[in-house]
Coordinates of C-alpha atoms in Angstrom, one line a residue:
M1 CA 121.7 -166.0 166.2
S2 CA 119.3 -168.0 164.1
D3 CA 118.5 -167.2 160.5
L4 CA 115.5 -165.0 159.9
V5 CA 115.6 -165.8 156.2
T6 CA 116.5 -169.3 154.9
V7 CA 116.7 -170.1 151.2
E8 CA 117.2 -173.8 150.4
N9 CA 117.9 -175.3 147.0
L10 CA 115.8 -172.7 145.2
H11 CA 115.1 -173.3 141.5
K12 CA 113.1 -171.1 139.1
S13 CA 112.5 -171.8 135.4
F14 CA 110.6 -169.9 132.8
G15 CA 109.7 -172.4 130.2
G16 CA 113.0 -174.0 129.2
L17 CA 115.1 -171.3 130.7
Q18 CA 116.5 -172.1 134.1
V19 CA 117.3 -168.9 136.0
L20 CA 117.8 -170.0 139.6
R21 CA 119.7 -173.3 140.0
G22 CA 119.8 -174.6 143.6
M23 CA 120.3 -171.2 145.3
S24 CA 120.9 -171.6 149.1
F25 CA 121.8 -169.2 151.9
G26 CA 120.7 -167.8 155.2
V27 CA 120.5 -164.3 156.7
P28 CA 120.4 -164.0 160.6
E29 CA 117.9 -161.5 162.0
G30 CA 119.2 -158.0 162.2
E31 CA 122.0 -158.5 159.6
M32 CA 122.6 -157.3 156.0
R33 CA 123.5 -159.2 152.9
V34 CA 124.4 -157.9 149.4
L35 CA 123.6 -160.0 146.4
L36 CA 126.2 -159.3 143.7
G37 CA 126.6 -160.6 140.2
P38 CA 126.6 -160.0 136.5
N39 CA 123.4 -159.1 134.6
G40 CA 121.2 -162.1 134.0
C41 CA 122.5 -164.1 136.9
G42 CA 119.1 -164.3 138.7
K43 CA 119.3 -161.5 141.3
S44 CA 116.1 -159.8 140.5
T45 CA 114.3 -163.1 139.9
F46 CA 115.2 -164.2 143.4
L47 CA 113.7 -161.1 144.9
K48 CA 110.5 -161.4 142.9
T49 CA 110.3 -165.1 144.0
M50 CA 110.9 -164.2 147.6
I51 CA 108.0 -161.7 147.6
G52 CA 105.6 -164.0 145.8
L53 CA 105.6 -162.4 142.3
H54 CA 107.1 -165.7 141.0
R55 CA 106.5 -169.2 142.3
P56 CA 109.6 -171.3 142.7
S57 CA 110.0 -174.4 140.5
A58 CA 111.5 -176.2 143.4
G59 CA 113.1 -175.4 146.8
E60 CA 112.0 -173.5 149.9
I61 CA 112.1 -170.0 151.3
R62 CA 111.5 -169.7 155.0
L63 CA 110.9 -166.7 157.2
A64 CA 111.6 -167.4 160.9
G65 CA 111.3 -171.1 160.1
E66 CA 107.9 -170.9 158.3
R67 CA 107.7 -171.5 154.6
I68 CA 106.5 -168.5 152.6
D69 CA 107.3 -169.7 149.0
G70 CA 103.7 -170.7 148.4
L71 CA 102.1 -167.5 149.7
H72 CA 100.7 -164.6 147.7
P73 CA 102.5 -161.2 147.8
H74 CA 100.0 -159.6 150.2
E75 CA 100.4 -162.5 152.6
I76 CA 104.1 -162.3 152.5
A77 CA 104.0 -158.5 153.1
R78 CA 101.7 -159.0 156.1
L79 CA 104.5 -161.2 157.6
G80 CA 106.8 -158.3 157.6
V81 CA 108.6 -158.5 154.2
S82 CA 108.8 -155.1 152.5
T83 CA 110.3 -154.4 149.1
K84 CA 111.6 -151.6 147.0
L85 CA 112.0 -152.6 143.3
Q86 CA 114.0 -150.9 140.7
V87 CA 111.5 -148.5 139.2
P88 CA 110.2 -145.7 141.5
S89 CA 106.4 -145.9 142.0
V90 CA 105.7 -142.9 144.2
F91 CA 102.4 -141.0 144.0
R92 CA 103.8 -138.1 142.0
E93 CA 100.8 -135.7 142.4
L94 CA 100.8 -136.1 146.2
S95 CA 103.2 -134.6 148.7
V96 CA 106.1 -136.4 150.2
Y97 CA 104.2 -136.5 153.5
Q98 CA 101.1 -137.9 151.9
N99 CA 103.1 -140.7 150.3
I100 CA 104.4 -141.9 153.6
R101 CA 101.0 -141.5 155.2
I102 CA 99.5 -143.8 152.6
A103 CA 102.1 -146.4 153.4
V104 CA 101.5 -146.1 157.2
Q105 CA 97.7 -146.3 156.8
R106 CA 98.1 -149.8 155.3
E107 CA 98.8 -150.9 158.8
T108 CA 95.8 -151.4 161.0
G109 CA 95.7 -151.0 164.7
R110 CA 97.5 -147.6 165.0
D111 CA 95.8 -144.5 166.3
A112 CA 96.3 -141.1 164.6
R113 CA 99.0 -140.0 167.1
S114 CA 101.0 -143.1 166.6
R115 CA 100.7 -142.9 162.8
N116 CA 102.0 -139.3 162.8
M117 CA 105.0 -140.3 164.9
V118 CA 105.9 -143.0 162.5
I119 CA 105.5 -140.7 159.5
D120 CA 107.8 -138.1 161.0
E121 CA 110.3 -140.7 162.1
T122 CA 110.3 -142.2 158.7
L123 CA 110.8 -138.9 156.9
D124 CA 113.7 -138.1 159.3
M125 CA 115.3 -141.5 158.7
I126 CA 115.3 -141.0 154.9
G127 CA 116.4 -137.3 155.0
L128 CA 113.2 -135.8 153.6
L129 CA 111.6 -134.3 156.7
T130 CA 112.3 -130.7 155.4
Q131 CA 110.7 -131.6 152.1
A132 CA 107.5 -133.2 153.6
G133 CA 105.2 -130.6 151.9
N134 CA 106.8 -130.8 148.5
R135 CA 105.1 -132.6 145.6
A136 CA 106.7 -136.0 145.2
G137 CA 106.9 -135.5 141.4
N138 CA 109.1 -132.5 141.9
L139 CA 111.8 -134.4 143.8
S140 CA 115.0 -135.5 142.1
H141 CA 115.3 -139.1 140.9
G142 CA 117.5 -139.9 143.9
H143 CA 115.1 -138.3 146.4
Q144 CA 112.2 -140.2 144.8
Q145 CA 114.2 -143.4 145.4
W146 CA 114.6 -142.4 149.1
L147 CA 110.9 -141.7 149.3
E148 CA 110.1 -145.2 148.0
I149 CA 112.5 -146.6 150.6
G150 CA 110.5 -144.6 153.2
M151 CA 107.3 -146.1 151.9
A152 CA 108.8 -149.6 152.2
I153 CA 109.9 -149.1 155.8
A154 CA 106.9 -147.1 157.1
S155 CA 105.2 -150.4 158.0
Q156 CA 108.2 -151.2 160.2
P157 CA 108.9 -154.5 158.5
R158 CA 111.1 -157.3 159.8
I159 CA 113.0 -157.5 156.5
L160 CA 113.7 -155.0 153.8
L161 CA 114.5 -156.1 150.2
L162 CA 116.1 -153.5 147.9
D163 CA 116.6 -154.0 144.2
E164 CA 119.4 -151.8 142.9
P165 CA 118.3 -148.8 145.0
T166 CA 121.1 -146.5 143.8
A167 CA 120.4 -146.9 140.0
G168 CA 120.6 -143.5 138.3
M169 CA 121.8 -141.7 141.4
T170 CA 124.6 -139.2 141.6
P171 CA 127.7 -140.3 143.6
E172 CA 126.7 -138.1 146.5
E173 CA 123.2 -139.5 146.5
T174 CA 124.7 -143.0 146.4
Q175 CA 126.7 -142.4 149.5
Q176 CA 123.8 -140.8 151.3
T177 CA 121.7 -143.8 150.4
A178 CA 124.3 -146.1 152.0
Q179 CA 124.0 -144.0 155.2
I180 CA 120.2 -144.4 155.1
V181 CA 120.5 -148.2 154.8
L182 CA 123.1 -148.4 157.5
R183 CA 120.9 -146.5 159.9
L184 CA 118.0 -148.9 159.2
N185 CA 120.2 -151.9 159.8
R186 CA 122.3 -150.7 162.8
Q187 CA 119.9 -148.4 164.6
K188 CA 116.6 -150.1 163.9
G189 CA 117.9 -153.7 163.7
M190 CA 116.2 -154.2 160.4
T191 CA 117.3 -157.2 158.3
V192 CA 118.3 -156.1 154.8
I193 CA 118.9 -157.9 151.6
I194 CA 120.2 -155.8 148.7
V195 CA 120.6 -156.6 145.0
E196 CA 123.3 -154.2 143.7
H197 CA 126.2 -153.8 141.2
D198 CA 127.4 -150.3 142.2
M199 CA 130.7 -151.1 143.9
A200 CA 130.9 -147.7 145.5
F201 CA 127.6 -148.3 147.2
V202 CA 128.6 -151.9 148.2
S203 CA 131.9 -150.6 149.6
A204 CA 130.1 -148.1 151.8
L205 CA 127.8 -150.7 153.2
D206 CA 130.7 -153.0 154.3
A207 CA 128.3 -156.0 154.5
P208 CA 128.9 -159.6 153.7
I209 CA 128.5 -160.3 150.0
L210 CA 126.9 -163.2 148.2
V211 CA 128.1 -163.5 144.7
L212 CA 125.5 -165.1 142.4
N213 CA 126.4 -166.8 139.2
Q214 CA 124.2 -168.8 136.8
G215 CA 121.5 -168.9 139.4
S216 CA 123.4 -170.2 142.4
I217 CA 125.6 -168.8 145.1
F218 CA 129.2 -168.9 143.8
F219 CA 131.0 -167.3 146.7
E220 CA 130.4 -165.5 150.0
G221 CA 132.7 -163.1 151.7
T222 CA 133.8 -159.6 152.4
L223 CA 134.2 -157.0 149.7
R224 CA 138.0 -157.4 150.0
Q225 CA 137.7 -161.2 149.6
V226 CA 135.3 -160.7 146.6
R227 CA 137.7 -158.3 144.9
T228 CA 140.7 -160.7 145.2
H229 CA 138.9 -164.0 144.5
Q230 CA 140.1 -165.2 141.1
G231 CA 136.9 -166.9 140.2
V232 CA 134.8 -163.9 141.1
K233 CA 137.0 -161.6 139.0
E234 CA 136.5 -163.8 136.0
I235 CA 132.7 -164.0 136.2
Y236 CA 131.9 -160.5 137.5
F237 CA 134.8 -158.2 136.6
G238 CA 135.6 -160.1 133.4
S239 CA 139.2 -160.4 134.3
R240 CA 141.7 -163.2 134.5
A241 CA 144.4 -160.9 136.0

């Protein structure tokens, strides 16, 4: 299967600070990858570069073979790239249902019946169907994160980018979030790239891991391989054991 996302020799600098240093990898359509690494290694910078919030200093990002690294965020979103960043940005005064409806209405070409079906399906997928009438601001932190994932997938994107989606969640919410992401990937065939450092969440996903260090891919493998790789232990776990 060909890669849906291709990142080639990506560099990003802010003034004299070089954050991404020749980052390269590919993700086949319908697959999932986890970007793992210590704080400050460039994970979030990569996501923001991929969605057009930052322009790369050098290198390329391609979606289905077409370069997107020179496009604006709204142009990249129209191509089917959807993102959930770290800080929840739900409409707190509106209901859960209304939040998803706003996300669905961003898509043109759907009639009312089709939009309603997408809303209900999305709420069911993220486990909030029974809370559809509740005010979004009254949801727990974890459920607000789920709602934002729902808003990101309501447009039925080709690829979903998640930046530390389980930050601040309870262990139970973290495991439930893993199940949501797995359903999106396995049942919907959605390509997913996740930035995360919560090892319980990463373990539940059981997806190939890309270890990022000093702005480039240091190692790629399974969770078991990552945990036993001496170099990874030294840079991520801070251990020489």
